[in-house]
CSV table of N, CA and C in Angstrom, one decimal:
chain,number,residue,atom,x,y,z
A,16,MET,N,15.9,-24.8,-13.2
A,16,MET,CA,15.5,-23.9,-13.2
A,16,MET,C,14.5,-23.4,-11.8
A,17,LYS,N,14.9,-22.6,-10.9
A,17,LYS,CA,14.2,-22.0,-9.5
A,17,LYS,C,12.9,-21.6,-9.8
A,18,ASN,N,12.1,-22.5,-9.0
A,18,ASN,CA,10.6,-21.7,-9.1
A,18,ASN,C,10.7,-20.4,-8.4
A,19,PRO,N,9.6,-18.9,-8.7
A,19,PRO,CA,10.0,-18.3,-8.2
A,19,PRO,C,9.3,-18.0,-6.8
A,20,ASN,N,9.6,-17.0,-5.8
A,20,ASN,CA,9.3,-17.4,-4.4
A,20,ASN,C,7.5,-17.3,-4.1
A,21,LYS,N,6.8,-17.9,-3.9
A,21,LYS,CA,5.3,-17.6,-4.4
A,21,LYS,C,4.4,-16.8,-2.9
A,22,ASN,N,5.3,-16.9,-2.0
A,22,ASN,CA,5.3,-16.1,-0.6
A,22,ASN,C,5.6,-14.5,-0.7
A,23,GLU,N,6.2,-14.3,-1.8
A,23,GLU,CA,7.0,-12.9,-1.8
A,23,GLU,C,5.4,-11.7,-1.6
A,24,MET,N,4.5,-11.9,-2.2
A,24,MET,CA,3.3,-11.4,-2.0
A,24,MET,C,3.1,-11.0,-0.3
A,25,ILE,N,3.0,-12.1,0.2
A,25,ILE,CA,2.6,-12.4,1.8
A,25,ILE,C,3.3,-11.4,2.5
A,26,ILE,N,4.8,-10.9,2.2
A,26,ILE,CA,5.7,-10.3,2.8
A,26,ILE,C,5.0,-9.1,2.7
A,27,TYR,N,4.9,-8.6,1.2
A,27,TYR,CA,4.8,-7.5,0.8
A,27,TYR,C,3.3,-6.7,1.6
A,28,CYS,N,2.4,-7.6,1.7
A,28,CYS,CA,1.0,-7.6,2.5
A,28,CYS,C,1.4,-7.1,3.8
A,29,LEU,N,2.4,-7.8,4.6
A,29,LEU,CA,2.9,-7.5,5.8
A,29,LEU,C,3.4,-6.1,6.1
A,30,ILE,N,4.2,-5.6,5.0
A,30,ILE,CA,4.8,-4.6,4.9
A,30,ILE,C,4.2,-3.5,4.7
A,31,TYR,N,3.2,-3.7,4.0
A,31,TYR,CA,2.2,-2.5,3.3
A,31,TYR,C,2.0,-1.4,4.5
A,32,PRO,N,0.8,-2.2,5.7
A,32,PRO,CA,0.4,-1.4,6.4
A,32,PRO,C,1.4,-0.9,7.6
A,33,ILE,N,2.4,-1.3,8.1
A,33,ILE,CA,3.6,-0.6,8.6
A,33,ILE,C,4.4,0.2,8.1
A,34,LEU,N,4.6,0.4,6.7
A,34,LEU,CA,5.0,1.5,5.8
A,34,LEU,C,4.0,2.9,6.1
A,35,THR,N,2.6,2.7,5.7
A,35,THR,CA,1.8,3.6,5.2
A,35,THR,C,1.5,4.2,6.7
A,36,MET,N,1.7,3.5,7.8
A,36,MET,CA,1.5,4.2,9.1
A,36,MET,C,2.4,4.8,9.5
A,37,THR,N,3.8,4.4,9.1
A,37,THR,CA,4.7,5.0,9.7
A,37,THR,C,5.0,6.4,8.5
A,38,PHE,N,4.5,6.4,7.2
A,38,PHE,CA,4.4,7.6,6.4
A,38,PHE,C,3.4,8.7,6.8
A,39,PHE,N,2.3,8.1,7.3
A,39,PHE,CA,1.1,8.7,7.7
A,39,PHE,C,1.7,9.8,9.2
A,40,MET,N,2.6,8.9,10.1
A,40,MET,CA,2.8,9.4,11.1
A,40,MET,C,4.1,10.5,10.9
A,41,ILE,N,4.8,10.3,10.0
A,41,ILE,CA,5.9,11.1,9.5
A,41,ILE,C,5.2,12.5,9.3
A,42,TRP,N,4.1,12.6,8.3
A,42,TRP,CA,3.3,13.6,7.8
A,42,TRP,C,2.4,14.2,8.8
A,43,ILE,N,1.8,13.4,10.0
A,43,ILE,CA,1.8,14.4,11.4
A,43,ILE,C,2.2,14.9,12.0
A,44,SER,N,3.4,14.3,12.2
A,44,SER,CA,4.5,15.2,12.9
A,44,SER,C,5.4,16.8,12.2
A,45,GLN,N,5.0,16.6,10.8
A,45,GLN,CA,5.2,17.6,10.1
A,45,GLN,C,3.9,18.8,10.1
A,46,SER,N,2.6,18.2,10.3
A,46,SER,CA,1.6,19.2,10.2
A,46,SER,C,1.4,20.2,11.0
A,47,THR,N,0.7,21.3,10.5
A,47,THR,CA,0.4,22.6,11.0
A,47,THR,C,-0.9,22.4,11.6
A,48,LEU,N,-1.7,21.4,11.7
A,48,LEU,CA,-2.8,21.3,12.2
A,48,LEU,C,-2.8,21.1,13.9
A,49,PRO,N,-4.0,21.9,14.6
A,49,PRO,CA,-4.1,21.6,15.7
A,49,PRO,C,-4.0,20.3,16.2
A,50,GLY,N,-3.8,19.8,17.4
A,50,GLY,CA,-3.6,18.6,18.2
A,50,GLY,C,-5.1,18.2,18.1
A,51,GLY,N,-6.4,18.6,18.3
A,51,GLY,CA,-7.7,18.1,18.2
A,51,GLY,C,-8.0,17.5,17.2
A,52,ASP,N,-7.5,18.6,16.0
A,52,ASP,CA,-7.7,17.7,14.7
A,52,ASP,C,-7.1,16.6,14.1
A,53,ILE,N,-6.2,16.3,14.8
A,53,ILE,CA,-5.5,15.2,14.4
A,53,ILE,C,-5.3,14.4,15.5
A,54,GLY,N,-6.1,14.4,16.4
A,54,GLY,CA,-5.7,13.2,17.9
A,54,GLY,C,-6.2,11.8,17.4
A,55,MET,N,-7.3,11.5,16.8
A,55,MET,CA,-8.1,10.5,16.5
A,55,MET,C,-7.6,9.7,15.2
A,56,ILE,N,-7.1,10.7,14.1
A,56,ILE,CA,-6.6,10.2,13.3
A,56,ILE,C,-5.7,9.0,13.1
A,57,PRO,N,-4.5,9.1,13.7
A,57,PRO,CA,-3.8,7.4,13.9
A,57,PRO,C,-4.7,6.5,13.9
A,58,PHE,N,-6.0,6.5,14.7
A,58,PHE,CA,-6.8,5.2,15.2
A,58,PHE,C,-7.5,5.0,13.9
A,59,LEU,N,-8.0,5.9,13.1
A,59,LEU,CA,-9.1,5.7,11.8
A,59,LEU,C,-7.8,4.9,11.0
A,60,VAL,N,-6.6,5.7,10.5
A,60,VAL,CA,-6.0,5.1,10.0
A,60,VAL,C,-5.7,3.4,10.2
A,61,GLY,N,-5.3,3.5,11.3
A,61,GLY,CA,-4.8,2.0,11.5
A,61,GLY,C,-6.2,0.9,11.5
A,62,ILE,N,-7.3,1.8,11.7
A,62,ILE,CA,-8.9,0.6,11.5
A,62,ILE,C,-8.9,0.5,9.9
A,63,VAL,N,-8.5,1.3,9.0
A,63,VAL,CA,-8.2,1.5,7.6
A,63,VAL,C,-7.7,0.2,7.5
A,64,LEU,N,-6.2,0.3,7.6
A,64,LEU,CA,-5.0,-0.6,7.4
A,64,LEU,C,-5.4,-1.9,8.0
A,65,LEU,N,-5.9,-2.3,9.2
A,65,LEU,CA,-6.6,-3.2,9.4
A,65,LEU,C,-7.8,-3.8,8.2
A,66,ILE,N,-8.3,-3.2,8.4
A,66,ILE,CA,-9.4,-3.7,7.2
A,66,ILE,C,-8.7,-4.0,6.1
A,67,VAL,N,-8.2,-3.1,5.4
A,67,VAL,CA,-7.3,-3.6,4.2
A,67,VAL,C,-6.7,-4.7,4.1
A,68,PHE,N,-5.7,-4.8,5.6
A,68,PHE,CA,-4.7,-6.2,5.5
A,68,PHE,C,-5.6,-7.4,5.4
A,69,GLY,N,-7.0,-7.7,6.0
A,69,GLY,CA,-7.9,-8.6,6.0
A,69,GLY,C,-8.0,-9.0,4.7
A,70,ILE,N,-8.3,-8.0,3.7
A,70,ILE,CA,-9.0,-8.2,2.6
A,70,ILE,C,-8.0,-8.7,1.9
A,71,GLU,N,-6.8,-8.0,2.1
A,71,GLU,CA,-5.7,-7.8,0.7
A,71,GLU,C,-4.9,-9.2,1.1
A,72,ILE,N,-4.8,-9.7,2.6
A,72,ILE,CA,-4.2,-11.0,2.5
A,72,ILE,C,-4.9,-12.4,2.0
A,73,THR,N,-6.2,-12.3,2.8
A,73,THR,CA,-7.0,-13.2,1.6
A,73,THR,C,-7.0,-13.2,0.4
A,74,LEU,N,-7.2,-12.4,-0.4
A,74,LEU,CA,-6.8,-12.2,-1.7
A,74,LEU,C,-5.7,-12.7,-2.5
A,75,VAL,N,-4.4,-12.3,-1.6
A,75,VAL,CA,-3.1,-12.9,-1.7
A,75,VAL,C,-3.0,-14.4,-1.7
A,76,LEU,N,-3.4,-14.8,-0.6
A,76,LEU,CA,-3.6,-16.1,0.0
A,76,LEU,C,-4.4,-17.0,-1.3
A,77,ILE,N,-5.4,-16.5,-1.7
A,77,ILE,CA,-6.3,-17.5,-2.8
A,77,ILE,C,-5.6,-17.3,-4.1
A,78,PHE,N,-4.7,-15.9,-4.2
A,78,PHE,CA,-4.3,-16.2,-5.7
A,78,PHE,C,-2.7,-16.0,-6.0
A,79,ARG,N,-2.2,-16.6,-4.8
A,79,ARG,CA,-0.6,-16.3,-4.8
A,79,ARG,C,0.1,-17.3,-5.4
A,80,LYS,N,-0.6,-18.4,-6.3
A,80,LYS,CA,0.1,-19.2,-7.4
A,80,LYS,C,-0.1,-18.3,-8.6
A,81,ARG,N,-0.6,-17.2,-8.7
A,81,ARG,CA,-0.9,-16.7,-10.2
A,81,ARG,C,-0.2,-15.2,-9.6
A,82,ILE,N,0.4,-15.1,-8.4
A,82,ILE,CA,0.7,-13.7,-8.6
A,82,ILE,C,2.6,-13.7,-8.4
A,83,ILE,N,3.0,-14.5,-9.7
A,83,ILE,CA,4.2,-14.4,-9.9
A,83,ILE,C,4.9,-13.9,-10.8
A,84,SER,N,4.5,-12.9,-12.0
A,84,SER,CA,4.9,-12.4,-12.7
A,84,SER,C,5.2,-10.9,-12.4
A,85,LEU,N,5.6,-10.1,-12.9
A,85,LEU,CA,5.9,-8.7,-12.9
A,85,LEU,C,4.7,-8.3,-12.7
A,86,GLN,N,4.0,-8.1,-14.1
A,86,GLN,CA,2.9,-7.5,-14.4
A,86,GLN,C,1.8,-8.0,-13.2
A,87,ASN,N,1.9,-9.2,-12.8
A,87,ASN,CA,0.5,-9.4,-12.1
A,87,ASN,C,1.0,-9.4,-10.6
A,88,LYS,N,1.9,-8.5,-10.1
A,88,LYS,CA,2.6,-8.1,-8.8
A,88,LYS,C,2.3,-7.0,-8.9
A,89,LEU,N,2.6,-5.8,-10.0
A,89,LEU,CA,1.9,-4.3,-10.3
A,89,LEU,C,0.6,-4.3,-10.0
A,90,ILE,N,0.0,-5.3,-10.7
A,90,ILE,CA,-1.7,-5.4,-10.8
A,90,ILE,C,-2.4,-5.6,-8.9
A,91,SER,N,-2.0,-6.2,-8.7
A,91,SER,CA,-2.1,-6.5,-7.0
A,91,SER,C,-1.5,-5.0,-6.2
A,92,LEU,N,-0.3,-4.7,-6.3
A,92,LEU,CA,-0.1,-3.2,-5.6
A,92,LEU,C,-1.6,-2.3,-6.2
A,93,ILE,N,-1.8,-2.0,-7.4
A,93,ILE,CA,-2.4,-1.1,-7.8
A,93,ILE,C,-4.3,-1.8,-7.1
A,94,VAL,N,-4.6,-2.9,-7.4
A,94,VAL,CA,-5.9,-3.6,-6.5
A,94,VAL,C,-5.8,-3.1,-4.8
A,95,ALA,N,-4.4,-3.3,-4.7
A,95,ALA,CA,-4.4,-3.2,-2.7
A,95,ALA,C,-4.7,-1.3,-2.7
A,96,PHE,N,-4.3,-0.3,-3.5
A,96,PHE,CA,-4.5,1.0,-3.4
A,96,PHE,C,-5.9,0.9,-3.3
A,97,ILE,N,-6.5,0.3,-4.3
A,97,ILE,CA,-8.0,1.0,-4.8
A,97,ILE,C,-8.6,0.0,-3.4
A,98,ILE,N,-8.2,-0.9,-3.0
A,98,ILE,CA,-8.9,-1.2,-1.7
A,98,ILE,C,-8.8,-0.5,-0.7
A,99,TYR,N,-7.8,0.3,-0.5
A,99,TYR,CA,-7.4,0.9,0.7
A,99,TYR,C,-8.4,2.7,0.5
A,100,GLU,N,-8.2,2.9,-0.7
A,100,GLU,CA,-9.2,4.3,-1.5
A,100,GLU,C,-10.7,3.8,-0.9
A,101,LEU,N,-10.9,2.7,-1.5
A,101,LEU,CA,-12.5,2.4,-1.1
A,101,LEU,C,-13.0,2.2,0.4
A,102,THR,N,-12.2,1.7,1.1
A,102,THR,CA,-12.2,1.4,2.7
A,102,THR,C,-12.5,2.8,3.3
A,103,THR,N,-11.6,3.7,2.6
A,103,THR,CA,-11.6,5.1,3.6
A,103,THR,C,-12.5,5.7,3.1
A,104,TRP,N,-13.4,5.6,1.7
A,104,TRP,CA,-14.1,6.2,1.2
A,104,TRP,C,-15.5,5.9,2.2
A,105,ILE,N,-15.8,4.3,2.3
A,105,ILE,CA,-16.6,3.6,2.8
A,105,ILE,C,-16.7,4.3,4.4
A,106,LEU,N,-15.6,4.4,5.2
A,106,LEU,CA,-15.7,4.7,6.2
A,106,LEU,C,-16.1,6.1,6.5
A,107,GLY,N,-15.7,7.1,5.7
A,107,GLY,CA,-15.8,8.3,5.4
A,107,GLY,C,-17.2,8.7,5.2
A,108,GLY,N,-18.2,8.0,5.0
A,108,GLY,CA,-19.5,8.3,4.7
A,108,GLY,C,-19.9,8.6,3.2
A,109,PHE,N,-19.0,7.7,2.4
A,109,PHE,CA,-19.2,7.9,1.1
A,109,PHE,C,-19.7,9.4,0.6
A,110,GLY,N,-18.8,10.4,1.0
A,110,GLY,CA,-18.3,11.5,0.4
A,110,GLY,C,-17.5,11.4,-0.9
A,111,GLU,N,-16.8,12.2,-0.9
A,111,GLU,CA,-16.0,12.3,-1.9
A,111,GLU,C,-14.7,11.1,-2.0
A,112,ILE,N,-14.3,10.7,-3.0
A,112,ILE,CA,-12.9,9.8,-2.8
A,112,ILE,C,-11.7,10.8,-2.4
A,113,VAL,N,-11.3,10.1,-1.2
A,113,VAL,CA,-10.1,10.5,-0.6
A,113,VAL,C,-9.2,11.2,-1.3
A,114,LEU,N,-8.7,10.4,-2.4
A,114,LEU,CA,-7.6,10.9,-3.4
A,114,LEU,C,-7.8,12.1,-3.9
A,115,PHE,N,-9.2,12.3,-4.4
A,115,PHE,CA,-9.6,13.5,-5.2
A,115,PHE,C,-9.6,14.9,-4.6
A,116,GLU,N,-9.9,14.6,-3.0
A,116,GLU,CA,-10.0,15.6,-2.1
A,116,GLU,C,-8.9,16.1,-1.5
A,117,SER,N,-7.7,15.5,-1.7
A,117,SER,CA,-6.4,15.8,-1.4
A,117,SER,C,-5.9,17.0,-1.9
A,118,PHE,N,-6.2,17.2,-3.3
A,118,PHE,CA,-5.7,18.2,-4.1
A,118,PHE,C,-6.1,19.8,-3.8
A,119,LYS,N,-7.2,19.5,-2.9
A,119,LYS,CA,-7.9,21.2,-2.4
A,119,LYS,C,-7.6,21.8,-1.3
A,120,LYS,N,-6.4,21.1,-0.7
A,120,LYS,CA,-5.6,21.9,0.4
A,120,LYS,C,-4.1,22.1,0.4
A,121,PRO,N,-3.6,23.1,1.0
A,121,PRO,CA,-2.1,22.9,1.2
A,121,PRO,C,-1.7,22.1,1.9
A,122,PHE,N,-0.1,21.3,1.4
A,122,PHE,CA,0.0,20.2,2.0
A,122,PHE,C,0.0,20.2,3.6
A,123,ALA,N,0.8,20.9,4.2
A,123,ALA,CA,1.0,21.0,5.8
A,123,ALA,C,-0.3,20.9,6.7
A,124,GLU,N,-1.7,21.2,5.7
A,124,GLU,CA,-3.1,21.2,6.5
A,124,GLU,C,-4.0,20.1,5.8
A,125,ASN,N,-3.4,19.4,4.9
A,125,ASN,CA,-3.9,18.2,4.0
A,125,ASN,C,-4.1,16.6,4.7
A,126,MET,N,-5.2,16.9,5.3
A,126,MET,CA,-5.6,15.2,6.1
A,126,MET,C,-6.0,14.3,5.0
A,127,GLU,N,-6.7,14.8,4.2
A,127,GLU,CA,-7.0,13.7,3.1
A,127,GLU,C,-5.5,13.0,2.4
A,128,GLY,N,-4.9,14.5,1.8
A,128,GLY,CA,-3.7,13.9,1.4
A,128,GLY,C,-2.4,12.8,2.1
A,129,ALA,N,-2.7,13.2,3.2
A,129,ALA,CA,-2.0,12.2,4.3
A,129,ALA,C,-2.4,10.8,4.0
A,130,PHE,N,-3.8,10.7,4.0
A,130,PHE,CA,-4.3,8.8,3.9
A,130,PHE,C,-3.8,8.9,2.5
A,131,SER,N,-3.9,9.2,1.5
A,131,SER,CA,-3.7,8.9,0.1
A,131,SER,C,-2.5,8.8,-0.1
A,132,PHE,N,-1.5,9.8,0.3
A,132,PHE,CA,-0.4,9.5,-0.2
A,132,PHE,C,0.7,8.9,0.5
A,133,SER,N,0.3,8.6,1.8
A,133,SER,CA,1.1,7.9,2.5
A,133,SER,C,1.0,6.2,2.2
A,134,SER,N,-0.3,6.1,1.4
A,134,SER,CA,-0.5,4.4,1.1
A,134,SER,C,0.3,4.6,-0.3
A,135,ILE,N,0.3,5.5,-1.5
A,135,ILE,CA,0.8,5.7,-2.3
A,135,ILE,C,2.3,5.3,-2.4
A,136,PHE,N,3.1,6.0,-1.5
A,136,PHE,CA,4.6,6.0,-0.9
A,136,PHE,C,4.9,4.7,-0.4
A,137,ALA,N,3.9,4.2,0.5
A,137,ALA,CA,4.0,3.0,0.6
A,137,ALA,C,4.3,1.7,-0.4
A,138,LEU,N,3.5,2.0,-1.0
A,138,LEU,CA,3.3,0.8,-2.8
A,138,LEU,C,4.4,1.4,-3.3
A,139,LEU,N,4.8,2.4,-3.6
A,139,LEU,CA,6.1,2.7,-4.3
A,139,LEU,C,7.3,2.2,-3.5
A,140,VAL,N,7.4,2.2,-2.5
A,140,VAL,CA,8.6,1.3,-1.8
A,140,VAL,C,8.6,-0.2,-2.0
A,141,ILE,N,7.6,-0.7,-1.9
A,141,ILE,CA,7.4,-2.1,-2.1
A,141,ILE,C,7.4,-2.3,-3.7
A,142,LEU,N,7.1,-1.6,-4.5
A,142,LEU,CA,7.1,-1.7,-6.0
A,142,LEU,C,8.6,-1.7,-6.0
A,143,GLY,N,9.5,-0.5,-5.4
A,143,GLY,CA,11.0,-0.7,-5.4
A,143,GLY,C,11.2,-2.2,-5.0
A,144,LEU,N,10.9,-2.8,-3.9
A,144,LEU,CA,11.9,-3.8,-3.3
A,144,LEU,C,11.3,-5.2,-4.2
A,145,ILE,N,10.1,-5.1,-4.9
A,145,ILE,CA,9.9,-6.0,-5.8
A,145,ILE,C,11.1,-5.9,-7.0
A,146,LEU,N,10.8,-4.8,-7.6
A,146,LEU,CA,12.2,-4.6,-8.7
A,146,LEU,C,13.2,-5.2,-8.3
A,147,ILE,N,13.7,-4.8,-7.2
A,147,ILE,CA,15.2,-5.3,-6.8
A,147,ILE,C,15.1,-6.5,-6.4
A,148,ASN,N,14.0,-7.7,-6.0
A,148,ASN,CA,14.1,-8.8,-5.8
A,148,ASN,C,14.0,-9.9,-7.3
A,149,GLN,N,13.5,-9.1,-7.8
A,149,GLN,CA,13.5,-9.9,-9.4
A,149,GLN,C,14.8,-9.8,-9.9
A,150,LYS,N,15.2,-8.7,-9.7
A,150,LYS,CA,16.9,-8.4,-10.6
A,150,LYS,C,17.4,-9.3,-10.2
A,151,LEU,N,17.5,-9.6,-8.5
A,151,LEU,CA,18.4,-10.5,-7.7
A,151,LEU,C,18.0,-11.8,-8.0
A,152,ASN,N,16.9,-12.1,-8.3
A,152,ASN,CA,16.1,-13.5,-8.6
A,152,ASN,C,16.7,-14.1,-10.1
A,153,LYS,N,16.8,-12.6,-11.2
A,153,LYS,CA,17.7,-13.0,-12.3
A,153,LYS,C,19.0,-13.3,-12.2
A,154,LYS,N,19.8,-12.4,-11.4
A,154,LYS,CA,21.2,-12.8,-11.2
A,154,LYS,C,21.5,-14.1,-11.0
A,155,THR,N,20.6,-14.8,-9.8
A,155,THR,CA,20.8,-16.1,-8.8
A,155,THR,C,20.6,-17.3,-10.2
A,156,LEU,N,19.8,-16.9,-11.1
A,156,LEU,CA,19.2,-18.0,-11.7
A,156,LEU,C,20.4,-17.9,-12.9
A,157,HIS,N,20.7,-16.8,-13.4
A,157,HIS,CA,21.8,-16.8,-14.2
A,157,HIS,C,23.1,-17.3,-13.8
A,158,ASN,N,23.2,-17.1,-12.8
A,158,ASN,CA,24.6,-17.7,-11.9
A,158,ASN,C,24.2,-19.6,-11.5
A,159,ASP,N,23.2,-19.7,-11.4
A,159,ASP,CA,22.7,-21.2,-11.3
A,159,ASP,C,22.6,-21.9,-12.2
A,160,VAL,N,22.1,-21.6,-13.5
A,160,VAL,CA,22.6,-22.4,-14.8
A,160,VAL,C,23.8,-23.0,-15.3
């Protein structure tokens, strides 16, 4: 029986900041906010993603032998989101948690929503990739037996 790929989560750690920034930039292009309000925000998102990537890749490298089951992969995605939210909360000056603040404004003017939901969408795409990969691995294991 084949051993599941232990480096799979490392690849997802690399994909996460790229997807998050992509979804955030798509939101900015649809935003109705003036340019001065959104001018420096991509740099802030980039800084947050660099910090989160550093923490997340360190944790994945430490625990990669344990992150094999679907449940552990799901837990690692939740932890990645919590780290992202905590980082934005800390860099935001310990105000309100960004996710909770995101429900107070309309979507097109919601900078806080863009922070949180771009991360959520990226993690949902990664979850989809994990599920597809797991299904393909099951078929491969069935064919190898």
